[in-house]
Amino acid sequence: MAKIIAIANQKGGVGKTTTAINLGASLAVLEKKILVIDADPQANSTSGLGFDPQSIENSIYECIIDDIDPNEAIISTQLNFLDIIPSHIDLVGAEIEMLEIQSREHIFKRIISKFEDKYDYILIDCSPSLGLLTLNSLTAANTIIIPVQCEYFALEGLGKLINTVKMIQSSLNKELAIEGFLLTMYDSRLKLSNQVVEEVRRHFQKMVFKTIIPRNVRITESPSHGLPVILYDAKSKGAISYMNLAKELVANNKKRKKK
């Protein structure tokens, strides 16, 4: 049975999609069976893994609104062990259309139940809002990874997200836990970056991943080639950091299973 991890933060530009693509790819290199669900109308995970969202026939939108078999929406990527359910611009209107659907907060859970036994990890790339799509993602997930950029206002809005997690824990998904806070866009030369690392670790302590994702040109360039950074430049700092994150995630989950 897959471990379902939502990657969420209502702030845009913190590295959600970058993490969904590159953590997924790194776990696939470790020969874990991975599915990325692109639940963001911007469809950046879809294009970042080499697919044109405009030419997609079956996306997460059709799974939600047209009730198609989600297995028909799964696409294999260039990397063995890594699949994706793509997104489409139509997803913008899905939140309004979902209001008509019964048990609308559990739509993703119903969709995922049809294929979760095929994968080791399912990563959901959430939209940068706390709307119905993100609510669905968190209701379906076992845990949540919260990317936090090492920049000014890093902690802004995190309280609201944590309150949302608590609300979901109390009403929709009692099992939901925080997998970890992931520090992204780190620049060791900047005093501010180091201050943010200290502040986040002071606030959240053991809940923060040891691995920190640096600012890296190769990470920035790789989506324009439709490749995860590990296929674009495996020796880059960005690729090595995401591989370290994948190993840390797997190790953490092994420890939890033993307890």
PDB file of C-alpha atoms in Angstrom:
ATOM      1  CA  MET A   1       0.000   0.000   0.000  1.00  0.00           C
ATOM      2  CA  ALA A   2       1.378   3.405  -0.971  1.00  0.00           C
ATOM      3  CA  LYS A   3       2.421   6.111   1.445  1.00  0.00           C
ATOM      4  CA  ILE A   4       0.503   9.205   0.275  1.00  0.00           C
ATOM      5  CA  ILE A   5       2.320  12.492   0.772  1.00  0.00           C
ATOM      6  CA  ALA A   6       0.825  15.907  -0.026  1.00  0.00           C
ATOM      7  CA  ILE A   7       3.346  18.648  -0.798  1.00  0.00           C
ATOM      8  CA  ALA A   8       1.623  21.845   0.277  1.00  0.00           C
ATOM      9  CA  ASN A   9       2.050  25.472   1.246  1.00  0.00           C
ATOM     10  CA  GLN A  10      -0.450  28.179   0.314  1.00  0.00           C
ATOM     11  CA  LYS A  11       2.443  30.517  -0.509  1.00  0.00           C
ATOM     12  CA  GLY A  12       3.507  30.306  -4.154  1.00  0.00           C
ATOM     13  CA  GLY A  13       7.110  29.990  -5.259  1.00  0.00           C
ATOM     14  CA  VAL A  14       8.366  27.983  -2.281  1.00  0.00           C
ATOM     15  CA  GLY A  15       9.401  24.865  -4.218  1.00  0.00           C
ATOM     16  CA  LYS A  16       6.302  22.621  -4.071  1.00  0.00           C
ATOM     17  CA  THR A  17       6.383  21.553  -7.711  1.00  0.00           C
ATOM     18  CA  THR A  18      10.181  21.389  -7.801  1.00  0.00           C
ATOM     19  CA  THR A  19      10.018  19.052  -4.813  1.00  0.00           C
ATOM     20  CA  ALA A  20       7.208  16.904  -6.242  1.00  0.00           C
ATOM     21  CA  ILE A  21       9.158  16.369  -9.488  1.00  0.00           C
ATOM     22  CA  ASN A  22      12.641  15.915  -8.043  1.00  0.00           C
ATOM     23  CA  LEU A  23      11.792  13.995  -4.889  1.00  0.00           C
ATOM     24  CA  GLY A  24       9.619  11.711  -7.030  1.00  0.00           C
ATOM     25  CA  ALA A  25      12.444  11.203  -9.557  1.00  0.00           C
ATOM     26  CA  SER A  26      15.027  10.563  -6.815  1.00  0.00           C
ATOM     27  CA  LEU A  27      12.793   7.991  -5.120  1.00  0.00           C
ATOM     28  CA  ALA A  28      12.317   6.345  -8.537  1.00  0.00           C
ATOM     29  CA  VAL A  29      16.112   6.130  -8.957  1.00  0.00           C
ATOM     30  CA  LEU A  30      16.093   4.289  -5.604  1.00  0.00           C
ATOM     31  CA  GLU A  31      13.693   1.865  -7.364  1.00  0.00           C
ATOM     32  CA  LYS A  32      10.631   2.900  -5.387  1.00  0.00           C
ATOM     33  CA  LYS A  33       7.427   2.880  -7.441  1.00  0.00           C
ATOM     34  CA  ILE A  34       6.274   6.492  -7.538  1.00  0.00           C
ATOM     35  CA  LEU A  35       3.184   8.333  -8.765  1.00  0.00           C
ATOM     36  CA  VAL A  36       3.057  12.122  -8.874  1.00  0.00           C
ATOM     37  CA  ILE A  37      -0.468  13.591  -8.934  1.00  0.00           C
ATOM     38  CA  ASP A  38      -0.446  17.096 -10.382  1.00  0.00           C
ATOM     39  CA  ALA A  39      -3.286  18.753  -8.447  1.00  0.00           C
ATOM     40  CA  ASP A  40      -2.293  22.302  -9.435  1.00  0.00           C
ATOM     41  CA  PRO A  41      -4.155  24.025 -12.324  1.00  0.00           C
ATOM     42  CA  GLN A  42      -0.832  25.594 -13.395  1.00  0.00           C
ATOM     43  CA  ALA A  43       0.212  22.054 -14.430  1.00  0.00           C
ATOM     44  CA  ASN A  44       3.901  22.719 -13.779  1.00  0.00           C
ATOM     45  CA  SER A  45       4.621  19.165 -12.595  1.00  0.00           C
ATOM     46  CA  THR A  46       3.095  17.943 -15.851  1.00  0.00           C
ATOM     47  CA  SER A  47       5.250  20.166 -18.081  1.00  0.00           C
ATOM     48  CA  GLY A  48       8.279  19.721 -15.807  1.00  0.00           C
ATOM     49  CA  LEU A  49       8.166  15.978 -16.496  1.00  0.00           C
ATOM     50  CA  GLY A  50       8.031  16.536 -20.245  1.00  0.00           C
ATOM     51  CA  PHE A  51       4.312  16.588 -21.090  1.00  0.00           C
ATOM     52  CA  ASP A  52       2.330  19.345 -22.822  1.00  0.00           C
ATOM     53  CA  PRO A  53      -0.742  20.014 -20.623  1.00  0.00           C
ATOM     54  CA  GLN A  54      -2.678  21.230 -23.690  1.00  0.00           C
ATOM     55  CA  SER A  55      -2.365  17.861 -25.439  1.00  0.00           C
ATOM     56  CA  ILE A  56      -3.322  15.717 -22.439  1.00  0.00           C
ATOM     57  CA  GLU A  57      -6.501  13.696 -23.040  1.00  0.00           C
ATOM     58  CA  ASN A  58      -7.126  12.414 -19.527  1.00  0.00           C
ATOM     59  CA  SER A  59      -5.986  14.432 -16.535  1.00  0.00           C
ATOM     60  CA  ILE A  60      -6.856  14.683 -12.845  1.00  0.00           C
ATOM     61  CA  TYR A  61      -9.700  17.002 -13.957  1.00  0.00           C
ATOM     62  CA  GLU A  62     -11.429  14.176 -15.903  1.00  0.00           C
ATOM     63  CA  CYS A  63     -10.951  11.858 -12.909  1.00  0.00           C
ATOM     64  CA  ILE A  64     -12.698  14.371 -10.623  1.00  0.00           C
ATOM     65  CA  ILE A  65     -15.469  15.744 -12.825  1.00  0.00           C
ATOM     66  CA  ASP A  66     -16.107  13.058 -15.478  1.00  0.00           C
ATOM     67  CA  ASP A  67     -15.423  10.138 -13.131  1.00  0.00           C
ATOM     68  CA  ILE A  68     -13.125   8.390 -15.615  1.00  0.00           C
ATOM     69  CA  ASP A  69     -11.083   5.419 -14.399  1.00  0.00           C
ATOM     70  CA  PRO A  70      -7.964   7.127 -12.968  1.00  0.00           C
ATOM     71  CA  ASN A  71      -5.822   4.243 -14.247  1.00  0.00           C
ATOM     72  CA  GLU A  72      -6.524   5.627 -17.737  1.00  0.00           C
ATOM     73  CA  ALA A  73      -5.003   8.980 -16.719  1.00  0.00           C
ATOM     74  CA  ILE A  74      -1.685   7.539 -15.466  1.00  0.00           C
ATOM     75  CA  ILE A  75       1.251   8.237 -17.805  1.00  0.00           C
ATOM     76  CA  SER A  76       4.727   6.712 -17.627  1.00  0.00           C
ATOM     77  CA  THR A  77       7.623   9.203 -17.631  1.00  0.00           C
ATOM     78  CA  GLN A  78      11.130   8.884 -19.073  1.00  0.00           C
ATOM     79  CA  LEU A  79      12.264   7.466 -15.745  1.00  0.00           C
ATOM     80  CA  ASN A  80      11.561   3.858 -14.786  1.00  0.00           C
ATOM     81  CA  PHE A  81       9.349   3.601 -11.676  1.00  0.00           C
ATOM     82  CA  LEU A  82       7.998   7.179 -12.073  1.00  0.00           C
ATOM     83  CA  ASP A  83       4.434   7.828 -13.306  1.00  0.00           C
ATOM     84  CA  ILE A  84       2.243  10.922 -13.273  1.00  0.00           C
ATOM     85  CA  ILE A  85      -1.440  11.799 -13.360  1.00  0.00           C
ATOM     86  CA  PRO A  86      -1.200  15.102 -15.228  1.00  0.00           C
ATOM     87  CA  SER A  87      -3.068  18.349 -14.734  1.00  0.00           C
ATOM     88  CA  HIS A  88      -4.808  20.679 -17.163  1.00  0.00           C
ATOM     89  CA  ILE A  89      -5.900  24.338 -17.140  1.00  0.00           C
ATOM     90  CA  ASP A  90      -9.521  23.088 -16.851  1.00  0.00           C
ATOM     91  CA  LEU A  91      -8.699  22.272 -13.226  1.00  0.00           C
ATOM     92  CA  VAL A  92      -9.140  25.999 -12.482  1.00  0.00           C
ATOM     93  CA  GLY A  93     -12.914  25.514 -12.624  1.00  0.00           C
ATOM     94  CA  ALA A  94     -12.930  22.201 -10.780  1.00  0.00           C
ATOM     95  CA  GLU A  95     -13.354  23.710  -7.308  1.00  0.00           C
ATOM     96  CA  ILE A  96     -16.689  25.261  -8.312  1.00  0.00           C
ATOM     97  CA  GLU A  97     -17.840  22.107 -10.127  1.00  0.00           C
ATOM     98  CA  MET A  98     -16.850  19.962  -7.126  1.00  0.00           C
ATOM     99  CA  LEU A  99     -19.409  21.783  -4.975  1.00  0.00           C
ATOM    100  CA  GLU A 100     -22.115  19.715  -6.736  1.00  0.00           C
ATOM    101  CA  ILE A 101     -20.432  16.388  -5.901  1.00  0.00           C
ATOM    102  CA  GLN A 102     -21.442  14.394  -2.838  1.00  0.00           C
ATOM    103  CA  SER A 103     -18.709  13.963  -0.159  1.00  0.00           C
ATOM    104  CA  ARG A 104     -16.618  16.424  -2.157  1.00  0.00           C
ATOM    105  CA  GLU A 105     -13.770  16.479   0.391  1.00  0.00           C
ATOM    106  CA  HIS A 106     -13.158  12.746  -0.229  1.00  0.00           C
ATOM    107  CA  ILE A 107     -12.974  12.749  -4.055  1.00  0.00           C
ATOM    108  CA  PHE A 108      -9.168  12.350  -4.154  1.00  0.00           C
ATOM    109  CA  LYS A 109      -9.327   9.567  -1.568  1.00  0.00           C
ATOM    110  CA  ARG A 110     -11.788   7.642  -3.767  1.00  0.00           C
ATOM    111  CA  ILE A 111      -9.618   8.208  -6.854  1.00  0.00           C
ATOM    112  CA  ILE A 112      -6.385   7.112  -5.142  1.00  0.00           C
ATOM    113  CA  SER A 113      -8.009   3.957  -3.703  1.00  0.00           C
ATOM    114  CA  LYS A 114      -8.214   2.600  -7.277  1.00  0.00           C
ATOM    115  CA  PHE A 115      -4.440   2.374  -7.749  1.00  0.00           C
ATOM    116  CA  GLU A 116      -2.663   2.906  -4.417  1.00  0.00           C
ATOM    117  CA  ASP A 117      -1.593  -0.738  -4.151  1.00  0.00           C
ATOM    118  CA  LYS A 118       0.569  -0.287  -7.297  1.00  0.00           C
ATOM    119  CA  TYR A 119       2.951   2.252  -5.720  1.00  0.00           C
ATOM    120  CA  ASP A 120       5.347   2.739  -2.815  1.00  0.00           C
ATOM    121  CA  TYR A 121       4.830   6.513  -2.632  1.00  0.00           C
ATOM    122  CA  ILE A 122       2.190   8.819  -4.116  1.00  0.00           C
ATOM    123  CA  LEU A 123       3.179  12.506  -4.108  1.00  0.00           C
ATOM    124  CA  ILE A 124       0.447  15.113  -4.542  1.00  0.00           C
ATOM    125  CA  ASP A 125       1.607  18.490  -5.879  1.00  0.00           C
ATOM    126  CA  CYS A 126      -0.957  20.841  -4.300  1.00  0.00           C
ATOM    127  CA  SER A 127      -2.097  24.191  -5.645  1.00  0.00           C
ATOM    128  CA  PRO A 128      -0.860  27.340  -3.826  1.00  0.00           C
ATOM    129  CA  SER A 129      -4.127  27.925  -1.980  1.00  0.00           C
ATOM    130  CA  LEU A 130      -6.158  26.315   0.784  1.00  0.00           C
ATOM    131  CA  GLY A 131      -9.159  25.641  -1.443  1.00  0.00           C
ATOM    132  CA  LEU A 132     -11.116  22.450  -2.110  1.00  0.00           C
ATOM    133  CA  LEU A 133      -8.347  20.824  -4.185  1.00  0.00           C
ATOM    134  CA  THR A 134      -5.804  21.198  -1.367  1.00  0.00           C
ATOM    135  CA  LEU A 135      -8.428  20.119   1.175  1.00  0.00           C
ATOM    136  CA  ASN A 136      -8.976  16.965  -0.900  1.00  0.00           C
ATOM    137  CA  SER A 137      -5.233  16.333  -1.095  1.00  0.00           C
ATOM    138  CA  LEU A 138      -4.803  16.615   2.677  1.00  0.00           C
ATOM    139  CA  THR A 139      -7.857  14.438   3.337  1.00  0.00           C
ATOM    140  CA  ALA A 140      -6.403  11.703   1.108  1.00  0.00           C
ATOM    141  CA  ALA A 141      -2.813  11.989   2.387  1.00  0.00           C
ATOM    142  CA  ASN A 142      -1.045  10.126   5.170  1.00  0.00           C
ATOM    143  CA  THR A 143       1.423  12.973   5.657  1.00  0.00           C
ATOM    144  CA  ILE A 144       2.335  16.433   4.408  1.00  0.00           C
ATOM    145  CA  ILE A 145       5.685  17.902   3.343  1.00  0.00           C
ATOM    146  CA  ILE A 146       5.764  21.681   3.810  1.00  0.00           C
ATOM    147  CA  PRO A 147       8.427  23.448   1.720  1.00  0.00           C
ATOM    148  CA  VAL A 148       9.717  26.656   3.343  1.00  0.00           C
ATOM    149  CA  GLN A 149      11.930  28.969   1.289  1.00  0.00           C
ATOM    150  CA  CYS A 150      14.981  30.440   3.034  1.00  0.00           C
ATOM    151  CA  GLU A 151      13.874  34.006   2.375  1.00  0.00           C
ATOM    152  CA  TYR A 152      12.189  36.930   4.100  1.00  0.00           C
ATOM    153  CA  PHE A 153       8.572  36.185   5.159  1.00  0.00           C
ATOM    154  CA  ALA A 154       9.412  32.444   5.189  1.00  0.00           C
ATOM    155  CA  LEU A 155       7.182  31.769   8.190  1.00  0.00           C
ATOM    156  CA  GLU A 156       4.388  34.028   6.950  1.00  0.00           C
ATOM    157  CA  GLY A 157       1.214  32.004   6.456  1.00  0.00           C
ATOM    158  CA  LEU A 158       2.635  28.822   7.980  1.00  0.00           C
ATOM    159  CA  GLY A 159       0.391  29.288  11.027  1.00  0.00           C
ATOM    160  CA  LYS A 160      -2.658  29.315   8.761  1.00  0.00           C
ATOM    161  CA  LEU A 161      -1.514  26.136   7.015  1.00  0.00           C
ATOM    162  CA  ILE A 162      -0.856  24.378  10.329  1.00  0.00           C
ATOM    163  CA  ASN A 163      -4.339  25.415  11.533  1.00  0.00           C
ATOM    164  CA  THR A 164      -5.773  23.909   8.346  1.00  0.00           C
ATOM    165  CA  VAL A 165      -3.875  20.672   9.044  1.00  0.00           C
ATOM    166  CA  LYS A 166      -5.303  20.636  12.605  1.00  0.00           C
ATOM    167  CA  MET A 167      -8.807  21.250  11.272  1.00  0.00           C
ATOM    168  CA  ILE A 168      -8.467  18.324   8.840  1.00  0.00           C
ATOM    169  CA  GLN A 169      -7.054  16.116  11.614  1.00  0.00           C
ATOM    170  CA  SER A 170     -10.059  16.880  13.805  1.00  0.00           C
ATOM    171  CA  SER A 171     -12.754  16.371  11.169  1.00  0.00           C
ATOM    172  CA  LEU A 172     -11.696  14.720   7.896  1.00  0.00           C
ATOM    173  CA  ASN A 173      -8.442  12.795   8.357  1.00  0.00           C
ATOM    174  CA  LYS A 174      -7.385  11.936  11.901  1.00  0.00           C
ATOM    175  CA  GLU A 175      -4.304  10.088  10.632  1.00  0.00           C
ATOM    176  CA  LEU A 176      -2.791  13.104   8.821  1.00  0.00           C
ATOM    177  CA  ALA A 177       0.705  13.898  10.138  1.00  0.00           C
ATOM    178  CA  ILE A 178       3.457  16.309   9.148  1.00  0.00           C
ATOM    179  CA  GLU A 179       6.179  14.378   7.311  1.00  0.00           C
ATOM    180  CA  GLY A 180       8.492  17.340   7.643  1.00  0.00           C
ATOM    181  CA  PHE A 181       9.307  20.963   6.891  1.00  0.00           C
ATOM    182  CA  LEU A 182      11.675  21.194   3.927  1.00  0.00           C
ATOM    183  CA  LEU A 183      14.006  24.197   3.697  1.00  0.00           C
ATOM    184  CA  THR A 184      14.385  25.277   0.054  1.00  0.00           C
ATOM    185  CA  MET A 185      16.205  27.937  -1.992  1.00  0.00           C
ATOM    186  CA  TYR A 186      19.036  28.077   0.535  1.00  0.00           C
ATOM    187  CA  ASP A 187      22.041  30.304  -0.214  1.00  0.00           C
ATOM    188  CA  SER A 188      24.839  29.727   2.291  1.00  0.00           C
ATOM    189  CA  ARG A 189      26.397  33.111   1.412  1.00  0.00           C
ATOM    190  CA  LEU A 190      23.376  35.012   2.672  1.00  0.00           C
ATOM    191  CA  LYS A 191      23.010  35.862   6.346  1.00  0.00           C
ATOM    192  CA  LEU A 192      19.220  35.874   5.892  1.00  0.00           C
ATOM    193  CA  SER A 193      19.186  32.274   4.588  1.00  0.00           C
ATOM    194  CA  ASN A 194      21.099  31.100   7.648  1.00  0.00           C
ATOM    195  CA  GLN A 195      18.786  33.061   9.964  1.00  0.00           C
ATOM    196  CA  VAL A 196      15.718  31.429   8.388  1.00  0.00           C
ATOM    197  CA  VAL A 197      17.254  27.957   8.830  1.00  0.00           C
ATOM    198  CA  GLU A 198      17.872  28.720  12.530  1.00  0.00           C
ATOM    199  CA  GLU A 199      14.387  30.155  13.023  1.00  0.00           C
ATOM    200  CA  VAL A 200      12.559  27.264  11.319  1.00  0.00           C
ATOM    201  CA  ARG A 201      14.621  24.685  13.253  1.00  0.00           C
ATOM    202  CA  ARG A 202      13.975  26.534  16.518  1.00  0.00           C
ATOM    203  CA  HIS A 203      10.227  26.634  15.829  1.00  0.00           C
ATOM    204  CA  PHE A 204       9.735  23.095  14.493  1.00  0.00           C
ATOM    205  CA  GLN A 205      12.813  21.233  15.790  1.00  0.00           C
ATOM    206  CA  LYS A 206      12.818  17.521  14.825  1.00  0.00           C
ATOM    207  CA  MET A 207      10.014  18.084  12.304  1.00  0.00           C
ATOM    208  CA  VAL A 208      12.499  19.777   9.931  1.00  0.00           C
ATOM    209  CA  PHE A 209      14.302  17.597   7.364  1.00  0.00           C
ATOM    210  CA  LYS A 210      18.070  17.510   7.820  1.00  0.00           C
ATOM    211  CA  THR A 211      18.464  17.872   4.056  1.00  0.00           C
ATOM    212  CA  ILE A 212      18.344  21.469   2.798  1.00  0.00           C
ATOM    213  CA  ILE A 213      17.662  22.233  -0.880  1.00  0.00           C
ATOM    214  CA  PRO A 214      20.053  24.925  -2.175  1.00  0.00           C
ATOM    215  CA  ARG A 215      19.490  27.584  -4.785  1.00  0.00           C
ATOM    216  CA  ASN A 216      20.820  25.860  -7.888  1.00  0.00           C
ATOM    217  CA  VAL A 217      20.849  26.854 -11.546  1.00  0.00           C
ATOM    218  CA  ARG A 218      20.383  23.247 -12.703  1.00  0.00           C
ATOM    219  CA  ILE A 219      17.191  22.881 -10.635  1.00  0.00           C
ATOM    220  CA  THR A 220      15.877  26.065 -12.260  1.00  0.00           C
ATOM    221  CA  GLU A 221      16.839  25.027 -15.803  1.00  0.00           C
ATOM    222  CA  SER A 222      15.681  21.401 -15.794  1.00  0.00           C
ATOM    223  CA  PRO A 223      11.864  21.992 -16.041  1.00  0.00           C
ATOM    224  CA  SER A 224      12.315  23.906 -19.308  1.00  0.00           C
ATOM    225  CA  HIS A 225      13.801  20.686 -20.735  1.00  0.00           C
ATOM    226  CA  GLY A 226      10.960  18.583 -19.318  1.00  0.00           C
ATOM    227  CA  LEU A 227      13.368  16.700 -17.083  1.00  0.00           C
ATOM    228  CA  PRO A 228      13.869  16.205 -13.351  1.00  0.00           C
ATOM    229  CA  VAL A 229      17.264  17.563 -12.319  1.00  0.00           C
ATOM    230  CA  ILE A 230      18.686  14.067 -11.775  1.00  0.00           C
ATOM    231  CA  LEU A 231      18.273  13.360 -15.508  1.00  0.00           C
ATOM    232  CA  TYR A 232      19.351  16.864 -16.520  1.00  0.00           C
ATOM    233  CA  ASP A 233      22.562  16.992 -14.438  1.00  0.00           C
ATOM    234  CA  ALA A 234      22.984  14.169 -11.927  1.00  0.00           C
ATOM    235  CA  LYS A 235      26.196  15.670 -10.510  1.00  0.00           C
ATOM    236  CA  SER A 236      24.684  19.076  -9.700  1.00  0.00           C
ATOM    237  CA  LYS A 237      24.190  20.221  -6.105  1.00  0.00           C
ATOM    238  CA  GLY A 238      20.428  20.269  -6.702  1.00  0.00           C
ATOM    239  CA  ALA A 239      20.307  16.642  -7.891  1.00  0.00           C
ATOM    240  CA  ILE A 240      22.490  15.469  -4.996  1.00  0.00           C
ATOM    241  CA  SER A 241      20.330  17.360  -2.465  1.00  0.00           C
ATOM    242  CA  TYR A 242      17.088  15.803  -3.721  1.00  0.00           C
ATOM    243  CA  MET A 243      18.698  12.351  -3.715  1.00  0.00           C
ATOM    244  CA  ASN A 244      19.731  12.966  -0.092  1.00  0.00           C
ATOM    245  CA  LEU A 245      16.148  14.013   0.701  1.00  0.00           C
ATOM    246  CA  ALA A 246      14.795  10.818  -0.892  1.00  0.00           C
ATOM    247  CA  LYS A 247      17.187   8.690   1.183  1.00  0.00           C
ATOM    248  CA  GLU A 248      16.250  10.615   4.337  1.00  0.00           C
ATOM    249  CA  LEU A 249      12.529  10.134   3.639  1.00  0.00           C
ATOM    250  CA  VAL A 250      12.936   6.387   3.086  1.00  0.00           C
ATOM    251  CA  ALA A 251      15.090   6.045   6.239  1.00  0.00           C
ATOM    252  CA  ASN A 252      12.580   8.021   8.336  1.00  0.00           C
ATOM    253  CA  ASN A 253       9.733   5.806   7.166  1.00  0.00           C
ATOM    254  CA  LYS A 254      11.683   2.629   7.921  1.00  0.00           C
ATOM    255  CA  LYS A 255      12.284   3.896  11.476  1.00  0.00           C
ATOM    256  CA  ARG A 256       8.572   4.685  11.952  1.00  0.00           C
ATOM    257  CA  LYS A 257       7.551   1.211  10.780  1.00  0.00           C
ATOM    258  CA  LYS A 258       9.868  -0.405  13.331  1.00  0.00           C
ATOM    259  CA  LYS A 259       8.309   1.543  16.228  1.00  0.00           C
TER     260      LYS A 259
END
